[in-house]
Amino acid sequence: MVSEGGPERPAAVTHPDLAPLVSVQLRSGDGPIPAALERGEPVDSADLLREERWPAYRALALDSGVRSSVTIPFRRSGLTVTLSLYSFRPGALEDAPHGPARALGDLAVTCLVRDRSYRAALTELDQLGAALRTRPVVDQACGIVMHVLGCDADAAFGVLRRVSQATQRKLSDVASAVVDTRGRGLERELVSLSD
């Protein structure tokens, strides 16, 4: 299960009988997964037949034939991944938090953090590309406003920004409109917004 601090917690299971075990814990807020998220350390139950915690989870697990479980949390960069293992035999998962399951969980959280960082970088790159593509139009519009108002570049940019905010339009759209009309018919509006 993956958690980024929000209400959504996507989970994947390797067997359809395990999905209800995850669901009952997320609905009730009670079970090994919520306990591991709260404590930040592995939570296990060596024998669910003798377990007294988590009654709803315990009943469903035993009904599914599960006798023991362990949930291992992995936290990195605001992301929490929990890996839950289930066994039909009691005591079968005692060493799980220290073996291959630990390596698998570390790898999973590392990959998810890298993927999130990569996607954020792509989004930022797209935004920078859009800004670079619209920059010449904004510069042209600033030149027109500077000519019409007889002001400097900073004041002209401020006027365009105020128009953008007042009309709830993108700065690039406002700049395109100024360039398309070459400032004609906008003199009064520009002068009133320059104050």
PDB file of C-alpha atoms in Angstrom:
ATOM      1  CA  MET A   1       0.000   0.000   0.000  1.00  0.00           C
ATOM      2  CA  VAL A   2       1.210   3.513  -0.827  1.00  0.00           C
ATOM      3  CA  SER A   3       0.435   6.575   1.276  1.00  0.00           C
ATOM      4  CA  GLU A   4       1.421  10.180   0.644  1.00  0.00           C
ATOM      5  CA  GLY A   5      -0.371  11.600   3.665  1.00  0.00           C
ATOM      6  CA  GLY A   6      -3.696  12.096   1.869  1.00  0.00           C
ATOM      7  CA  PRO A   7      -6.913  10.121   2.147  1.00  0.00           C
ATOM      8  CA  GLU A   8      -6.189   7.975  -0.914  1.00  0.00           C
ATOM      9  CA  ARG A   9      -4.107   4.887  -0.294  1.00  0.00           C
ATOM     10  CA  PRO A  10      -3.742   2.723  -3.384  1.00  0.00           C
ATOM     11  CA  ALA A  11      -2.999  -0.909  -2.649  1.00  0.00           C
ATOM     12  CA  ALA A  12      -2.069  -3.928  -4.732  1.00  0.00           C
ATOM     13  CA  VAL A  13      -2.473  -7.561  -3.703  1.00  0.00           C
ATOM     14  CA  THR A  14      -1.050 -10.758  -5.161  1.00  0.00           C
ATOM     15  CA  HIS A  15      -4.169 -12.835  -4.436  1.00  0.00           C
ATOM     16  CA  PRO A  16      -7.843 -11.785  -4.603  1.00  0.00           C
ATOM     17  CA  ASP A  17      -8.572 -13.187  -1.109  1.00  0.00           C
ATOM     18  CA  LEU A  18      -6.142 -10.634   0.364  1.00  0.00           C
ATOM     19  CA  ALA A  19      -7.949  -7.544  -0.937  1.00  0.00           C
ATOM     20  CA  PRO A  20     -10.685  -7.713   1.752  1.00  0.00           C
ATOM     21  CA  LEU A  21      -7.987  -7.953   4.444  1.00  0.00           C
ATOM     22  CA  VAL A  22      -6.527  -4.633   3.292  1.00  0.00           C
ATOM     23  CA  SER A  23      -9.976  -3.046   2.872  1.00  0.00           C
ATOM     24  CA  VAL A  24     -11.184  -3.933   6.366  1.00  0.00           C
ATOM     25  CA  GLN A  25      -8.071  -2.333   7.873  1.00  0.00           C
ATOM     26  CA  LEU A  26      -8.392   0.863   5.858  1.00  0.00           C
ATOM     27  CA  ARG A  27     -12.129   1.161   6.596  1.00  0.00           C
ATOM     28  CA  SER A  28     -11.842   0.521  10.327  1.00  0.00           C
ATOM     29  CA  GLY A  29      -8.450   2.141  10.868  1.00  0.00           C
ATOM     30  CA  ASP A  30      -7.583  -0.935  12.902  1.00  0.00           C
ATOM     31  CA  GLY A  31      -5.121  -3.691  11.994  1.00  0.00           C
ATOM     32  CA  PRO A  32      -1.456  -4.276  11.227  1.00  0.00           C
ATOM     33  CA  ILE A  33      -1.330  -1.733   8.371  1.00  0.00           C
ATOM     34  CA  PRO A  34      -2.673   1.246  10.403  1.00  0.00           C
ATOM     35  CA  ALA A  35      -0.523   0.158  13.375  1.00  0.00           C
ATOM     36  CA  ALA A  36       2.636   0.003  11.223  1.00  0.00           C
ATOM     37  CA  LEU A  37       1.827   3.410   9.698  1.00  0.00           C
ATOM     38  CA  GLU A  38       1.347   4.897  13.156  1.00  0.00           C
ATOM     39  CA  ARG A  39       4.458   3.342  14.748  1.00  0.00           C
ATOM     40  CA  GLY A  40       6.778   3.453  11.751  1.00  0.00           C
ATOM     41  CA  GLU A  41       8.055  -0.030  12.483  1.00  0.00           C
ATOM     42  CA  PRO A  42       7.072  -3.604  11.536  1.00  0.00           C
ATOM     43  CA  VAL A  43       3.911  -4.988  13.126  1.00  0.00           C
ATOM     44  CA  ASP A  44       3.387  -8.710  13.191  1.00  0.00           C
ATOM     45  CA  SER A  45       1.055 -11.339  14.489  1.00  0.00           C
ATOM     46  CA  ALA A  46       2.734 -14.705  14.874  1.00  0.00           C
ATOM     47  CA  ASP A  47      -0.574 -16.546  15.344  1.00  0.00           C
ATOM     48  CA  LEU A  48      -3.899 -14.871  14.582  1.00  0.00           C
ATOM     49  CA  LEU A  49      -5.708 -17.683  16.397  1.00  0.00           C
ATOM     50  CA  ARG A  50      -4.227 -16.366  19.659  1.00  0.00           C
ATOM     51  CA  GLU A  51      -4.331 -12.669  18.642  1.00  0.00           C
ATOM     52  CA  GLU A  52      -6.579 -10.336  20.649  1.00  0.00           C
ATOM     53  CA  ARG A  53      -5.918  -7.097  18.726  1.00  0.00           C
ATOM     54  CA  TRP A  54      -7.891  -6.001  15.662  1.00  0.00           C
ATOM     55  CA  PRO A  55     -11.078  -8.130  15.948  1.00  0.00           C
ATOM     56  CA  ALA A  56     -12.521  -7.316  12.490  1.00  0.00           C
ATOM     57  CA  TYR A  57      -9.217  -7.963  10.716  1.00  0.00           C
ATOM     58  CA  ARG A  58      -8.536 -11.082  12.791  1.00  0.00           C
ATOM     59  CA  ALA A  59     -11.941 -12.617  12.014  1.00  0.00           C
ATOM     60  CA  LEU A  60     -11.640 -11.984   8.281  1.00  0.00           C
ATOM     61  CA  ALA A  61      -8.037 -13.234   8.175  1.00  0.00           C
ATOM     62  CA  LEU A  62      -8.900 -16.463   9.967  1.00  0.00           C
ATOM     63  CA  ASP A  63     -11.932 -16.912   7.713  1.00  0.00           C
ATOM     64  CA  SER A  64      -9.536 -16.641   4.736  1.00  0.00           C
ATOM     65  CA  GLY A  65      -7.191 -19.205   6.265  1.00  0.00           C
ATOM     66  CA  VAL A  66      -4.485 -16.690   7.210  1.00  0.00           C
ATOM     67  CA  ARG A  67      -2.755 -17.605  10.474  1.00  0.00           C
ATOM     68  CA  SER A  68       0.103 -15.089  10.635  1.00  0.00           C
ATOM     69  CA  SER A  69       0.999 -11.742   9.110  1.00  0.00           C
ATOM     70  CA  VAL A  70       3.609  -9.003   9.178  1.00  0.00           C
ATOM     71  CA  THR A  71       3.407  -5.441   7.854  1.00  0.00           C
ATOM     72  CA  ILE A  72       6.638  -3.555   7.216  1.00  0.00           C
ATOM     73  CA  PRO A  73       6.540   0.247   6.650  1.00  0.00           C
ATOM     74  CA  PHE A  74       9.062   2.080   4.469  1.00  0.00           C
ATOM     75  CA  ARG A  75       9.229   5.882   4.624  1.00  0.00           C
ATOM     76  CA  ARG A  76      11.151   8.146   2.307  1.00  0.00           C
ATOM     77  CA  SER A  77      10.669  11.724   1.060  1.00  0.00           C
ATOM     78  CA  GLY A  78       7.083  12.079   2.305  1.00  0.00           C
ATOM     79  CA  LEU A  79       6.060   8.729   0.851  1.00  0.00           C
ATOM     80  CA  THR A  80       5.134   5.676   2.913  1.00  0.00           C
ATOM     81  CA  VAL A  81       4.910   2.200   1.448  1.00  0.00           C
ATOM     82  CA  THR A  82       3.740  -0.746   3.509  1.00  0.00           C
ATOM     83  CA  LEU A  83       4.495  -4.311   2.543  1.00  0.00           C
ATOM     84  CA  SER A  84       2.240  -6.911   4.155  1.00  0.00           C
ATOM     85  CA  LEU A  85       2.999 -10.613   4.065  1.00  0.00           C
ATOM     86  CA  TYR A  86       0.513 -13.319   5.013  1.00  0.00           C
ATOM     87  CA  SER A  87       0.974 -17.016   5.792  1.00  0.00           C
ATOM     88  CA  PHE A  88      -1.336 -19.976   6.268  1.00  0.00           C
ATOM     89  CA  ARG A  89       0.993 -21.225   9.029  1.00  0.00           C
ATOM     90  CA  PRO A  90       1.566 -19.634  12.431  1.00  0.00           C
ATOM     91  CA  GLY A  91       5.053 -18.237  13.122  1.00  0.00           C
ATOM     92  CA  ALA A  92       6.163 -18.485   9.492  1.00  0.00           C
ATOM     93  CA  LEU A  93       7.007 -14.790   9.081  1.00  0.00           C
ATOM     94  CA  GLU A  94       9.235 -14.100  12.097  1.00  0.00           C
ATOM     95  CA  ASP A  95      12.336 -13.223  10.042  1.00  0.00           C
ATOM     96  CA  ALA A  96      10.473 -11.433   7.228  1.00  0.00           C
ATOM     97  CA  PRO A  97      11.252  -7.851   8.376  1.00  0.00           C
ATOM     98  CA  HIS A  98      14.986  -8.549   8.065  1.00  0.00           C
ATOM     99  CA  GLY A  99      15.252 -10.667   4.906  1.00  0.00           C
ATOM    100  CA  PRO A 100      14.352 -10.332   1.236  1.00  0.00           C
ATOM    101  CA  ALA A 101      11.054  -8.598   2.097  1.00  0.00           C
ATOM    102  CA  ARG A 102      13.055  -5.672   3.544  1.00  0.00           C
ATOM    103  CA  ALA A 103      15.124  -5.435   0.344  1.00  0.00           C
ATOM    104  CA  LEU A 104      11.981  -5.594  -1.808  1.00  0.00           C
ATOM    105  CA  GLY A 105      10.274  -2.849   0.196  1.00  0.00           C
ATOM    106  CA  ASP A 106      13.365  -0.616   0.089  1.00  0.00           C
ATOM    107  CA  LEU A 107      13.548  -1.069  -3.677  1.00  0.00           C
ATOM    108  CA  ALA A 108       9.843  -0.341  -4.132  1.00  0.00           C
ATOM    109  CA  VAL A 109       9.871   2.900  -2.130  1.00  0.00           C
ATOM    110  CA  THR A 110      13.098   4.043  -3.822  1.00  0.00           C
ATOM    111  CA  CYS A 111      11.582   3.465  -7.265  1.00  0.00           C
ATOM    112  CA  LEU A 112       8.344   5.260  -6.352  1.00  0.00           C
ATOM    113  CA  VAL A 113      10.233   8.278  -4.967  1.00  0.00           C
ATOM    114  CA  ARG A 114      12.399   8.439  -8.105  1.00  0.00           C
ATOM    115  CA  ASP A 115       9.331   8.161 -10.323  1.00  0.00           C
ATOM    116  CA  ARG A 116       7.611  10.971  -8.414  1.00  0.00           C
ATOM    117  CA  SER A 117      10.723  13.171  -8.719  1.00  0.00           C
ATOM    118  CA  TYR A 118      11.014  12.391 -12.431  1.00  0.00           C
ATOM    119  CA  ARG A 119       7.361  13.309 -13.050  1.00  0.00           C
ATOM    120  CA  ALA A 120       7.778  16.564 -11.108  1.00  0.00           C
ATOM    121  CA  ALA A 121      10.847  17.409 -13.201  1.00  0.00           C
ATOM    122  CA  LEU A 122       8.923  16.732 -16.431  1.00  0.00           C
ATOM    123  CA  THR A 123       6.074  18.983 -15.282  1.00  0.00           C
ATOM    124  CA  GLU A 124       8.514  21.767 -14.430  1.00  0.00           C
ATOM    125  CA  LEU A 125      10.244  21.325 -17.782  1.00  0.00           C
ATOM    126  CA  ASP A 126       6.900  21.651 -19.591  1.00  0.00           C
ATOM    127  CA  GLN A 127       6.095  24.807 -17.634  1.00  0.00           C
ATOM    128  CA  LEU A 128       9.502  26.334 -18.387  1.00  0.00           C
ATOM    129  CA  GLY A 129       9.101  25.453 -22.064  1.00  0.00           C
ATOM    130  CA  ALA A 130       5.703  27.143 -22.161  1.00  0.00           C
ATOM    131  CA  ALA A 131       7.153  30.224 -20.462  1.00  0.00           C
ATOM    132  CA  LEU A 132      10.001  30.379 -22.979  1.00  0.00           C
ATOM    133  CA  ARG A 133       7.592  30.051 -25.907  1.00  0.00           C
ATOM    134  CA  THR A 134       5.405  32.913 -24.650  1.00  0.00           C
ATOM    135  CA  ARG A 135       8.287  35.185 -23.596  1.00  0.00           C
ATOM    136  CA  PRO A 136       8.758  36.891 -27.001  1.00  0.00           C
ATOM    137  CA  VAL A 137       5.055  37.836 -27.141  1.00  0.00           C
ATOM    138  CA  VAL A 138       5.174  39.241 -23.597  1.00  0.00           C
ATOM    139  CA  ASP A 139       8.287  41.239 -24.514  1.00  0.00           C
ATOM    140  CA  GLN A 140       6.576  42.643 -27.634  1.00  0.00           C
ATOM    141  CA  ALA A 141       3.498  43.586 -25.588  1.00  0.00           C
ATOM    142  CA  CYS A 142       5.718  45.308 -23.012  1.00  0.00           C
ATOM    143  CA  GLY A 143       7.303  47.311 -25.826  1.00  0.00           C
ATOM    144  CA  ILE A 144       3.895  48.419 -27.093  1.00  0.00           C
ATOM    145  CA  VAL A 145       2.754  49.379 -23.581  1.00  0.00           C
ATOM    146  CA  MET A 146       6.020  51.262 -23.036  1.00  0.00           C
ATOM    147  CA  HIS A 147       5.401  53.213 -26.250  1.00  0.00           C
ATOM    148  CA  VAL A 148       1.741  53.965 -25.479  1.00  0.00           C
ATOM    149  CA  LEU A 149       2.328  54.960 -21.839  1.00  0.00           C
ATOM    150  CA  GLY A 150       5.874  56.323 -22.124  1.00  0.00           C
ATOM    151  CA  CYS A 151       7.009  54.141 -19.205  1.00  0.00           C
ATOM    152  CA  ASP A 152       9.882  51.751 -18.512  1.00  0.00           C
ATOM    153  CA  ALA A 153       9.844  47.954 -18.982  1.00  0.00           C
ATOM    154  CA  ASP A 154       9.064  47.150 -15.330  1.00  0.00           C
ATOM    155  CA  ALA A 155       6.038  49.462 -15.294  1.00  0.00           C
ATOM    156  CA  ALA A 156       4.814  48.033 -18.619  1.00  0.00           C
ATOM    157  CA  PHE A 157       5.101  44.484 -17.310  1.00  0.00           C
ATOM    158  CA  GLY A 158       3.218  45.538 -14.157  1.00  0.00           C
ATOM    159  CA  VAL A 159       0.376  46.911 -16.296  1.00  0.00           C
ATOM    160  CA  LEU A 160       0.137  43.653 -18.268  1.00  0.00           C
ATOM    161  CA  ARG A 161       0.155  41.663 -15.041  1.00  0.00           C
ATOM    162  CA  ARG A 162      -2.642  43.797 -13.533  1.00  0.00           C
ATOM    163  CA  VAL A 163      -4.735  43.344 -16.704  1.00  0.00           C
ATOM    164  CA  SER A 164      -4.140  39.594 -16.493  1.00  0.00           C
ATOM    165  CA  GLN A 165      -5.233  39.467 -12.850  1.00  0.00           C
ATOM    166  CA  ALA A 166      -8.218  41.791 -13.313  1.00  0.00           C
ATOM    167  CA  THR A 167      -9.551  39.813 -16.279  1.00  0.00           C
ATOM    168  CA  GLN A 168      -8.499  36.397 -14.925  1.00  0.00           C
ATOM    169  CA  ARG A 169      -6.675  35.626 -18.161  1.00  0.00           C
ATOM    170  CA  LYS A 170      -3.200  34.245 -18.633  1.00  0.00           C
ATOM    171  CA  LEU A 171      -0.475  36.846 -19.033  1.00  0.00           C
ATOM    172  CA  SER A 172       0.460  35.335 -22.390  1.00  0.00           C
ATOM    173  CA  ASP A 173      -3.154  35.702 -23.632  1.00  0.00           C
ATOM    174  CA  VAL A 174      -3.267  39.361 -22.569  1.00  0.00           C
ATOM    175  CA  ALA A 175       0.097  39.976 -24.248  1.00  0.00           C
ATOM    176  CA  SER A 176      -1.116  38.294 -27.460  1.00  0.00           C
ATOM    177  CA  ALA A 177      -4.196  40.540 -27.519  1.00  0.00           C
ATOM    178  CA  VAL A 178      -2.038  43.662 -27.102  1.00  0.00           C
ATOM    179  CA  VAL A 179       0.337  42.531 -29.863  1.00  0.00           C
ATOM    180  CA  ASP A 180      -2.528  41.569 -32.211  1.00  0.00           C
ATOM    181  CA  THR A 181      -4.108  45.020 -31.875  1.00  0.00           C
ATOM    182  CA  ARG A 182      -0.716  46.777 -31.652  1.00  0.00           C
ATOM    183  CA  GLY A 183      -2.159  48.626 -28.666  1.00  0.00           C
ATOM    184  CA  ARG A 184      -4.800  50.414 -30.761  1.00  0.00           C
ATOM    185  CA  GLY A 185      -8.001  51.080 -28.852  1.00  0.00           C
ATOM    186  CA  LEU A 186      -6.361  50.167 -25.574  1.00  0.00           C
ATOM    187  CA  GLU A 187      -4.786  53.536 -24.792  1.00  0.00           C
ATOM    188  CA  ARG A 188      -7.414  54.639 -22.248  1.00  0.00           C
ATOM    189  CA  GLU A 189      -7.516  51.259 -20.525  1.00  0.00           C
ATOM    190  CA  LEU A 190      -3.725  51.065 -20.350  1.00  0.00           C
ATOM    191  CA  VAL A 191      -3.463  54.575 -18.954  1.00  0.00           C
ATOM    192  CA  SER A 192      -6.104  53.841 -16.287  1.00  0.00           C
ATOM    193  CA  LEU A 193      -4.271  50.642 -15.277  1.00  0.00           C
ATOM    194  CA  SER A 194      -0.872  52.351 -15.138  1.00  0.00           C
ATOM    195  CA  ASP A 195      -1.843  54.377 -12.056  1.00  0.00           C
TER     196      ASP A 195
END
